[in-house]
Amino acid sequence: MKPAVFEYLSPTSVQEAVQILAEPDDVGDTKVLAGGQSLVPLLSLRLAQPGRIVDINRVDALQEITEDAGVLSIGALVRQRTAEHSELVRTACPLMAAAIPHIGHPAIRNRGTVGGSIAHADPAAELPTVVVCLDAELVAEGSGGVRTIPASAFFNGFFTTALGPDEILTGVRVRSAAPGTGAAYEEVARRHGDFAMAGVAAVVRLEADTVAEARIALSGVDLVPVRASKAESVLVGQVLDDATLAAAADEATASLNPASDLHGSAAYRKHVAGVLIRRAVRSAARRARENR
Amino acid sequence: MNTREITVTVNGRTRTVTVDVRRTLADFLREDLGLTGTHLGCEHGVCGACTVVIDGATARSCLQLAVQSDGHEITTVEGLGGPNGELHPVQQALYDSHAFQCGFCTPGFVMTTYGMVAEKAAGRPTPCSRAEIREELSGNICRCSGYQAIVDGVERALAGTEQ
Amino acid sequence: MAGGSAISGLVGARIHRKEDRTILTGAGRYVDDVNERGMLHCHFLRSTVAHGRITGIDVEAARQLEGVVRVFTGADMSAITEDLSFAQPIPGLHSPSYPAIAHDVVRYVGEPVAMVVAESRYIAEDAAGLIEVEYDVLDVVASTTAGLAEGAPQLFPDVPGNVVHADEQLFGDIEAAFAQADHVVTDRIDQHRWAPVPMECRGGVATFDRATGQLTYEASTQTTHTLRFLLAGWIRHPIHQIRVIANNIGGAFGLKFSIYREDVALCAAAKLLGGPVKWVEDRTEHLVAAGHAREEQLTLEAAVKDDGTLLGLRVTMLLDAGAYPINPPATVYTGIVRTTLPGPYKLPAYQFSHKIVATNKASYISLRGPWAVETLVRERLMDKIAATCGISPVEVRTRNLVTLEDQPTKMITNVTLENVTAAETFARLAELVDLPAVRREQEAARAEGRLLGFGMGTFIEPAPGTPDFWAAVGFPFGAEPARIRIEIDGKVTAFTPQVPHGQSHETTLAQLIGDEMGVGFDDIRVVYGDTDATPFSMIGTGGSRAATMASGAVVYGSRELRRRILDIASHLLEANADDLEIVDGVVSVKGAPGASVPMSQIAMGCWLAPDQMPAGTNTDLEIVATYDGEGGGFSQASHACWIEIDQETGKIEIKRFLVVEDCGKMINPAVVEGQVIGGVAMGIGGMLLEHSAYDEDGQPQSATFLDYLMPSAPEIPEIEIEHLEFESDKVVGSRGVGEGGTVLAPAALLNAVDDALAQVGRGRVTATPLTPSRVLELLGVIEA
C-alpha cells in the first residue's frame, strides 16, 4: 500500500503556491497537501494518483487565530489540535470547540488542519458541517486574487468545493458567538472517533425563554453538509419543548435521502438525524441559558 | 526518481539524507534508518501502530511523507529508553501492568502514552478516569489484550507524572 | 499442581514477562522488520472479479519497469510448483487442488493472478499497476443459498452441487425424545462473516542459498513444522533442505495456522532468484484475501419437558467455506461443532447434520475458537427454553448441567467428561449476579424509558480436548515434545514446538521449568520457532493446547533432568536423593545448606568429563520429553453481560461483564487474564462491529479499517474475572484459556440483547452483526 509516483513541490508562500497551481498541468491531477490525514491514505491506497503534490506546510502564514471586531479568523493551516486547545476558539466559536474533539483521534488532530478538513469536503466530517451551520466565510486566494466564498456556496458536491484549480483556502471567518448563545455538536458513529453516520451541529440563541436564533446543520446524510433552514424557522420565536423539537426534527429529516451502506441503512440515518437534532438543539439551548 | 535532500533529527541524532518524495515517514524510519520499532498495521491511518512523536506531538508516521520531516524532530520508540537499556517510565509503567501480548501494537501505544504524559506535564487537559483514558487510546488498536491492562499501565504512567 | 515440586513459587505468580522488554522497546523482529542486503520485494496482483476465466494476461510493461526483477504469471509459477492440495482421506470430502497463482479460473476477489518481484515494494506496486488481465466474467455464487440453488454455477468440476462435504449423525433415540416432548423449542442464527485480523498481516522472507541448496523461510506463522513439510512438496524441495523460522509474530488467532498459496509462490520465487525475497501483504489484501470465518447458519429444535429438562436436540448447520480448501479442512470445524454442541449439559438424544458449501469468497480459515457457534446457539437456545417453560435462565441451566458429582461421564457424542466444572463456574456466577436485583433494576429503568438487558452463558472448551474428543472430530490428538538441555553453566535452555504470538510461552514455560528444577527464572531460556532447533509437532500453537501439552512436556522433561542431577548429587554429597533440594541452581541437603554442590559443577562434569562422574549415573543432560496429555481435558467458564440499548440510536453499551472461569492451575494469572479479556473483546467486536462483507457480486465491502471495524478501547467494558482453580489428580492440571473468551462472550451478549428485546415485546435476534441499524429494526423503530 504505497503511493504512486508524483512530483513534489513545497512552496514557502501563498503566492508561490498559487503560482504553482496556476501552471499548466501536464502531469495529471494536482493535489494540495496540508495535514495529510485525508490525502495520504488516498495516496497509499492509490485511490488518488495525482501527478503532482503541492505541500503547503512550509507556507509561513495561515497559522493564526485572531479575533477582530466580532469576527474570529482561523488560518487554514491551524492544526485542529491547536484550535481544540484555543481559549479564543472556545469563547468565540463554541460550536467549533464542541465539534473538534469528534474528529478522529488526538494524533490525527495534531496534524490535521482546519482548512484541510474544510477543503476536503467530506460530507460526514465535522468542520464542513460547522462552517455551513455558522454561515462562515471561506477565504480563498488564487491567481485572480483573494475572494470570500460563503459556506452556503462552498460545498458543491461530493468531496467537491467551489475552489478553483488555482486556488487554495487560506482561512475561515465566523462571527463571534453573541451572549446568550449555546452550541452543541452531536453525532452517532460506530465507534469513538469514526466518521459520523449522522451528525448535527446546532446553535441556539435565547431571549428570555424564546428562541431568537437557531442554526442547524447535518453531516453524513447527503453528498454535502445540509443546512436545515426550514427546521430553524420552526424553532424561531418558540419556547423549546418536546413538541417543538419533534416538529423541527421532522421538518429537517422529511426530505432527506441518505445513503445506505454497511454501517447503516438510509432509514437508519434519517431516523438518527432526527434524534440528534432533538438532542443537539436541547443541549445548545441548555448552554444558551447558562451563557446568559 | 523524484528525490529531495532532507535534514531531520530522529531520536536526537540529526542527519541529512536523500529520500524519494513519495516515501512515507514510516518507511523512511523503518527501512532507511533501520528503526523498525515503528510498525505498519494498516497504512491508512486507523490502527495507530505507526505512531511516533513529531515536534513533541503524536502523529501517525504512515500519514506523513518523509520529505515533510525536513527540519523537524522525530522521536520513535527506540528513542525513549536510557543509554544502558533502562526503560523509560512510560515503558516501565506498561511493563509493570502486563499490558501487552504479541507486541505488534505496542510501540504505537508506548508513543501515544508518552504523548499523553507530555501533555500532562505541559499542563494541558489530560484524561483522568479510565473511561477517558480509553477514549484517548481509541486511535490505537490492539487485537490481543482487550485493552484493560493497557489502561492500567497508562493510569500508572499518568499517576507518576507531575502536572 | 498435584505431585508437583513447586519450590520457588514461580508457577501461580504474576511473573513479569520475558517478552516485554523487547516489545516495549521496539526491538522485536517481525517479518517486515527483516532487511537483508540485496533483499527483493514481492507483491501480488489480485483478481478484481469474484468469478471469471482469465482469457489474457500481459506483463510486458511490468517486466520493463526499472527496478523490476521478475514477473510471474500463473503459468510461470505452475512450471515450478505443484498445485496446493489439501485433500484428506475423509469420506465425502471434495477438496480440489489449485495453483499458487491462478492461470485459468479465478474464484474470489483477491485471488493472486500474478506476482512481481522488484527492488522495493513501491516499484512492485507500480509494476502490478501496469499488468493487464482480461477476464471472462462468470456468474457469481455469493452465498450458500445461491450455491445450493438449482442451476447454480458450479465452482469446481469435482465439487458437485458446490457441496464440499455433507453429513448427518445420530446419537441416541431422537424420535422418542421428540415424541415425549412437552415443548419443541426452535431457534436459528445466521452468523455473519468476520475474521481473525491480527495486527500483523501475513508475510515471510524466503532465502535460497544456491551453494548449499538450503531454503530458509522466515515467516509469520503459528505452525513452523507443518509449514515446512507442506512447502517442501509444493515447491518441489527436499524437506531436510528447508528451514522455517519464526521470530516475533504479531498475533495470528488461527489465521497463521494455514499454509497459503502466497507462501508457496514466494518460496518458489526465492529458489529461482536466490533471495532473500520478502512478501508482506498490506491491510487491504489481508481483509480481502487472507481468509475469513464464522459465516454459518444453524437451525435448532429442542425437545424439552415442561420443567425445562432437555430430551433431545436436532441441529442443522450450513457453513460458507469460500472458494478454496485450505488446512485444516472445514470438516474439522463442523466436527468440533457437532461434538461440542451438547456442551456441559445432559443430552439424551441428538441429531446433527451439516453442509459445507463453496462460494466465491476468500477461504474459510480458523478464527479463535473456530467452533464457537455451538456455544452461541446452545446458550441462546437454553434461554429460549427457559422463557418457553416459564423458568429463569439460571434454573434451566442448573437443571441440565453436568456437575462434578455426575462425572466421570460421557457426552452424547461419546466424549469423556472428567474434572469439568462448567456447572460450578455457573453456580458461582449465579451467586455473584443476584438475578432478582437485575430484574428490579430493569423494571425501574423501563419506567424511566431506558432499556437494560442481561444475559449469561456457560460452556466447555476443548483445551486441549481429550483423545476421544479428537477421535470424534476426526483430527489427530498429538502428543507434545520438548527438548530441554542443562547447559555447561547449569542454566537451562528449552526448545518447544510452540510458536507463541502473544501467549507468553517464553515466560510460562520458564516458570514451570524453574519450579521443577529449582533454577532461577532468569537462568532459563525458551527457544521456539526454528525447525532446525525445535522438535516436531504438527500443530504448533493452536487449539489452546499449550497450557496442558507444552507444559506437560517441559514438566516431564524437567523432572527427568532433575532426577539425573539429584542422582549424581546424591553420590557427591553422600546423601539420599530424597533428602536433597535444588534452590536457585544449587543442590543441597535439606536443612544442611553447607552440604551443597552447584548444578553448574555437575553440569560441567557431565558435559566435559562424563567418565569421571559417579558410576551408573546418567550424565546426558539434554533430553526430548514427550507428554501424552494424561487424557487431556476441558476448560470452562461462565459469563454474564449487562447492557443498555439506546432505543433512539440502536447503540449497545456493555455496562458490565463478569467472567467466572476455571482453567485448572493457572501458571501465570496475568497471562490468563490477558487471554480472557482479549478473547472477550474479540467476541464483542465480532458481534457488534466486525464484518467481512460481500455484495451480491462477490465484491468485498470491507477492504480497509474504515469499514472493517476493530473494537477500540472505549467499545470494550472493564471485565471482571473470578478464577476457580480446580485441582485434579493429574500431574499437569493446567488447561488452555486462549479461545474461551471469544467463544462464550457472543452468547452472553446476544442473550442480553434478546432479554432486552423481550422486555419490550420484540422478537429475538436471528442474524448478526448487531449494528445500530439492525438493532433499531429489531426494536421496530425503523423498517428493515
PDB file of C-alpha atoms in Angstrom, chain B residues 20 22-24 27 30-32 36-44 46-47 49 77-78 85-87 91-92 94-107 110 130 134-135 137-149 151, chain C residues 14-17 20-21 23-26 28 30 32-33 35 41 122-123 126 194-201 249-251 253 282-283 368 501-502 668 670 674-675 677-679 681-682 690 704-706 708 710-714 716-719:
ATOM      1  CA  ASP B  20      12.218   9.603  -2.650  1.00  0.00           C
ATOM      2  CA  ARG B  22       6.717   9.514  -2.207  1.00  0.00           C
ATOM      3  CA  ARG B  23       8.311   7.564   0.612  1.00  0.00           C
ATOM      4  CA  THR B  24       6.275   7.647   3.782  1.00  0.00           C
ATOM      5  CA  ASP B  27       9.058   3.515   5.615  1.00  0.00           C
ATOM      6  CA  ARG B  30      11.931   1.549   9.248  1.00  0.00           C
ATOM      7  CA  GLU B  31      13.929   0.883   6.124  1.00  0.00           C
ATOM      8  CA  ASP B  32      16.297   3.806   5.626  1.00  0.00           C
ATOM      9  CA  THR B  36      11.873  -0.987  12.862  1.00  0.00           C
ATOM     10  CA  GLY B  37      10.166  -0.437  16.209  1.00  0.00           C
ATOM     11  CA  THR B  38       7.541   1.688  14.455  1.00  0.00           C
ATOM     12  CA  HIS B  39       5.145  -0.835  12.913  1.00  0.00           C
ATOM     13  CA  LEU B  40       2.782  -0.802   9.949  1.00  0.00           C
ATOM     14  CA  GLY B  41      -0.609  -2.167  10.849  1.00  0.00           C
ATOM     15  CA  CYS B  42      -2.788  -0.615   8.177  1.00  0.00           C
ATOM     16  CA  GLU B  43      -1.017   2.199   6.291  1.00  0.00           C
ATOM     17  CA  HIS B  44      -4.197   4.220   6.160  1.00  0.00           C
ATOM     18  CA  VAL B  46      -6.545   3.964  11.533  1.00  0.00           C
ATOM     19  CA  CYS B  47      -4.686   1.479  13.715  1.00  0.00           C
ATOM     20  CA  ALA B  49       0.736   1.081  15.277  1.00  0.00           C
ATOM     21  CA  VAL B  77      10.031   4.129  20.492  1.00  0.00           C
ATOM     22  CA  GLU B  78      13.741   3.447  20.170  1.00  0.00           C
ATOM     23  CA  GLY B  85      18.756  -0.002  28.072  1.00  0.00           C
ATOM     24  CA  GLU B  86      16.821   1.355  31.042  1.00  0.00           C
ATOM     25  CA  LEU B  87      13.127   1.551  30.381  1.00  0.00           C
ATOM     26  CA  GLN B  91       7.653   1.730  29.221  1.00  0.00           C
ATOM     27  CA  GLN B  92       8.142   0.719  32.846  1.00  0.00           C
ATOM     28  CA  LEU B  94       3.279  -0.631  30.843  1.00  0.00           C
ATOM     29  CA  TYR B  95       5.734  -3.402  31.756  1.00  0.00           C
ATOM     30  CA  ASP B  96       4.525  -3.386  35.342  1.00  0.00           C
ATOM     31  CA  SER B  97       0.931  -3.704  34.158  1.00  0.00           C
ATOM     32  CA  HIS B  98       1.402  -6.786  31.957  1.00  0.00           C
ATOM     33  CA  ALA B  99      -0.137  -4.651  29.257  1.00  0.00           C
ATOM     34  CA  PHE B 100       0.814  -6.461  26.069  1.00  0.00           C
ATOM     35  CA  GLN B 101       0.909  -9.843  24.371  1.00  0.00           C
ATOM     36  CA  CYS B 102       2.139 -10.140  20.772  1.00  0.00           C
ATOM     37  CA  GLY B 103       3.778  -6.733  20.867  1.00  0.00           C
ATOM     38  CA  PHE B 104       2.857  -5.515  17.385  1.00  0.00           C
ATOM     39  CA  CYS B 105       0.683  -2.635  18.562  1.00  0.00           C
ATOM     40  CA  THR B 106       2.993  -1.897  21.457  1.00  0.00           C
ATOM     41  CA  PRO B 107       5.303   0.833  20.149  1.00  0.00           C
ATOM     42  CA  VAL B 110       4.013   3.461  24.067  1.00  0.00           C
ATOM     43  CA  ARG B 130     -10.326   5.032  32.956  1.00  0.00           C
ATOM     44  CA  ARG B 134      -9.959   4.615  26.850  1.00  0.00           C
ATOM     45  CA  GLU B 135     -11.206   7.464  24.687  1.00  0.00           C
ATOM     46  CA  LEU B 137      -6.481   5.448  23.361  1.00  0.00           C
ATOM     47  CA  SER B 138      -9.221   4.944  20.778  1.00  0.00           C
ATOM     48  CA  GLY B 139      -6.811   5.703  17.955  1.00  0.00           C
ATOM     49  CA  ASN B 140      -4.646   2.686  18.803  1.00  0.00           C
ATOM     50  CA  ILE B 141      -5.946  -0.783  18.053  1.00  0.00           C
ATOM     51  CA  CYS B 142      -4.827  -3.854  19.988  1.00  0.00           C
ATOM     52  CA  ARG B 143      -6.129  -7.251  18.994  1.00  0.00           C
ATOM     53  CA  CYS B 144      -4.653  -9.283  21.820  1.00  0.00           C
ATOM     54  CA  SER B 145      -5.201  -7.566  25.123  1.00  0.00           C
ATOM     55  CA  GLY B 146      -8.766  -6.254  25.213  1.00  0.00           C
ATOM     56  CA  TYR B 147      -7.178  -3.007  26.455  1.00  0.00           C
ATOM     57  CA  GLN B 148      -7.740  -3.407  30.189  1.00  0.00           C
ATOM     58  CA  ALA B 149      -4.129  -3.969  31.210  1.00  0.00           C
ATOM     59  CA  VAL B 151      -5.387   1.189  30.629  1.00  0.00           C
TER      60      VAL B 151
ATOM     61  CA  ARG C  14       2.181 -12.877  38.107  1.00  0.00           C
ATOM     62  CA  ILE C  15       5.729 -13.102  36.889  1.00  0.00           C
ATOM     63  CA  HIS C  16       6.650 -10.291  34.549  1.00  0.00           C
ATOM     64  CA  ARG C  17       7.206 -11.481  31.043  1.00  0.00           C
ATOM     65  CA  ASP C  20       8.094  -7.457  27.340  1.00  0.00           C
ATOM     66  CA  ARG C  21      11.389  -5.651  27.353  1.00  0.00           C
ATOM     67  CA  ILE C  23       8.388  -5.403  22.571  1.00  0.00           C
ATOM     68  CA  LEU C  24       8.256  -2.277  24.714  1.00  0.00           C
ATOM     69  CA  THR C  25      11.496  -1.001  23.258  1.00  0.00           C
ATOM     70  CA  GLY C  26      10.577  -1.797  19.675  1.00  0.00           C
ATOM     71  CA  GLY C  28      11.277  -7.231  18.153  1.00  0.00           C
ATOM     72  CA  TYR C  30       8.700  -9.239  12.926  1.00  0.00           C
ATOM     73  CA  ASP C  32       8.560  -6.888   7.870  1.00  0.00           C
ATOM     74  CA  ASP C  33      11.493  -5.800  10.037  1.00  0.00           C
ATOM     75  CA  ASN C  35      16.037  -6.124   5.880  1.00  0.00           C
ATOM     76  CA  HIS C  41      10.196  -7.367  -2.569  1.00  0.00           C
ATOM     77  CA  TYR C 122       6.830   0.755  -4.146  1.00  0.00           C
ATOM     78  CA  ILE C 123       8.152  -0.354  -7.513  1.00  0.00           C
ATOM     79  CA  ASP C 126       3.869   0.322  -9.742  1.00  0.00           C
ATOM     80  CA  TRP C 194     -15.758 -11.964  10.170  1.00  0.00           C
ATOM     81  CA  ALA C 195     -12.075 -12.595  10.549  1.00  0.00           C
ATOM     82  CA  PRO C 196      -9.101 -13.028  12.901  1.00  0.00           C
ATOM     83  CA  VAL C 197      -7.399  -9.782  11.780  1.00  0.00           C
ATOM     84  CA  PRO C 198      -4.186  -9.844  13.769  1.00  0.00           C
ATOM     85  CA  MET C 199      -2.346  -6.518  13.882  1.00  0.00           C
ATOM     86  CA  GLU C 200       0.446  -8.019  11.820  1.00  0.00           C
ATOM     87  CA  CYS C 201      -0.580  -9.173   8.358  1.00  0.00           C
ATOM     88  CA  ILE C 249       4.744 -12.769  15.368  1.00  0.00           C
ATOM     89  CA  GLY C 250       2.184 -10.010  15.604  1.00  0.00           C
ATOM     90  CA  GLY C 251      -0.804 -12.142  16.501  1.00  0.00           C
ATOM     91  CA  PHE C 253      -5.735 -16.049  16.140  1.00  0.00           C
ATOM     92  CA  ASP C 282      -0.942  -4.929   3.201  1.00  0.00           C
ATOM     93  CA  ARG C 283      -4.099  -4.469   5.227  1.00  0.00           C
ATOM     94  CA  ARG C 368     -10.046 -18.245  17.604  1.00  0.00           C
ATOM     95  CA  HIS C 501       2.392 -14.992  19.197  1.00  0.00           C
ATOM     96  CA  GLY C 502       1.183 -13.342  22.374  1.00  0.00           C
ATOM     97  CA  ASN C 668       0.544 -17.042  35.382  1.00  0.00           C
ATOM     98  CA  ALA C 670      -1.731 -12.119  34.442  1.00  0.00           C
ATOM     99  CA  GLY C 674      -4.933 -11.160  29.343  1.00  0.00           C
ATOM    100  CA  GLN C 675      -6.200 -14.102  27.296  1.00  0.00           C
ATOM    101  CA  ILE C 677     -10.065 -10.211  28.404  1.00  0.00           C
ATOM    102  CA  GLY C 678      -8.593 -10.228  24.920  1.00  0.00           C
ATOM    103  CA  GLY C 679     -10.850 -13.117  23.981  1.00  0.00           C
ATOM    104  CA  ALA C 681     -13.043  -8.227  23.478  1.00  0.00           C
ATOM    105  CA  MET C 682     -12.786 -10.156  20.221  1.00  0.00           C
ATOM    106  CA  GLU C 690     -16.651  -6.589  12.567  1.00  0.00           C
ATOM    107  CA  THR C 704      -9.981  -1.154   4.877  1.00  0.00           C
ATOM    108  CA  PHE C 705     -10.173  -0.465   8.591  1.00  0.00           C
ATOM    109  CA  LEU C 706     -12.691   2.270   7.798  1.00  0.00           C
ATOM    110  CA  TYR C 708     -13.858  -3.483   8.885  1.00  0.00           C
ATOM    111  CA  MET C 710     -11.970  -3.372  15.061  1.00  0.00           C
ATOM    112  CA  PRO C 711     -13.049  -2.805  18.650  1.00  0.00           C
ATOM    113  CA  SER C 712     -11.078   0.009  20.226  1.00  0.00           C
ATOM    114  CA  ALA C 713     -10.705   0.710  23.949  1.00  0.00           C
ATOM    115  CA  PRO C 714     -13.980   2.622  24.508  1.00  0.00           C
ATOM    116  CA  ILE C 716     -14.761  -2.774  25.499  1.00  0.00           C
ATOM    117  CA  PRO C 717     -16.032  -2.701  29.085  1.00  0.00           C
ATOM    118  CA  GLU C 718     -13.988  -3.345  32.228  1.00  0.00           C
ATOM    119  CA  ILE C 719     -14.143  -7.110  32.502  1.00  0.00           C
TER     120      ILE C 719
END
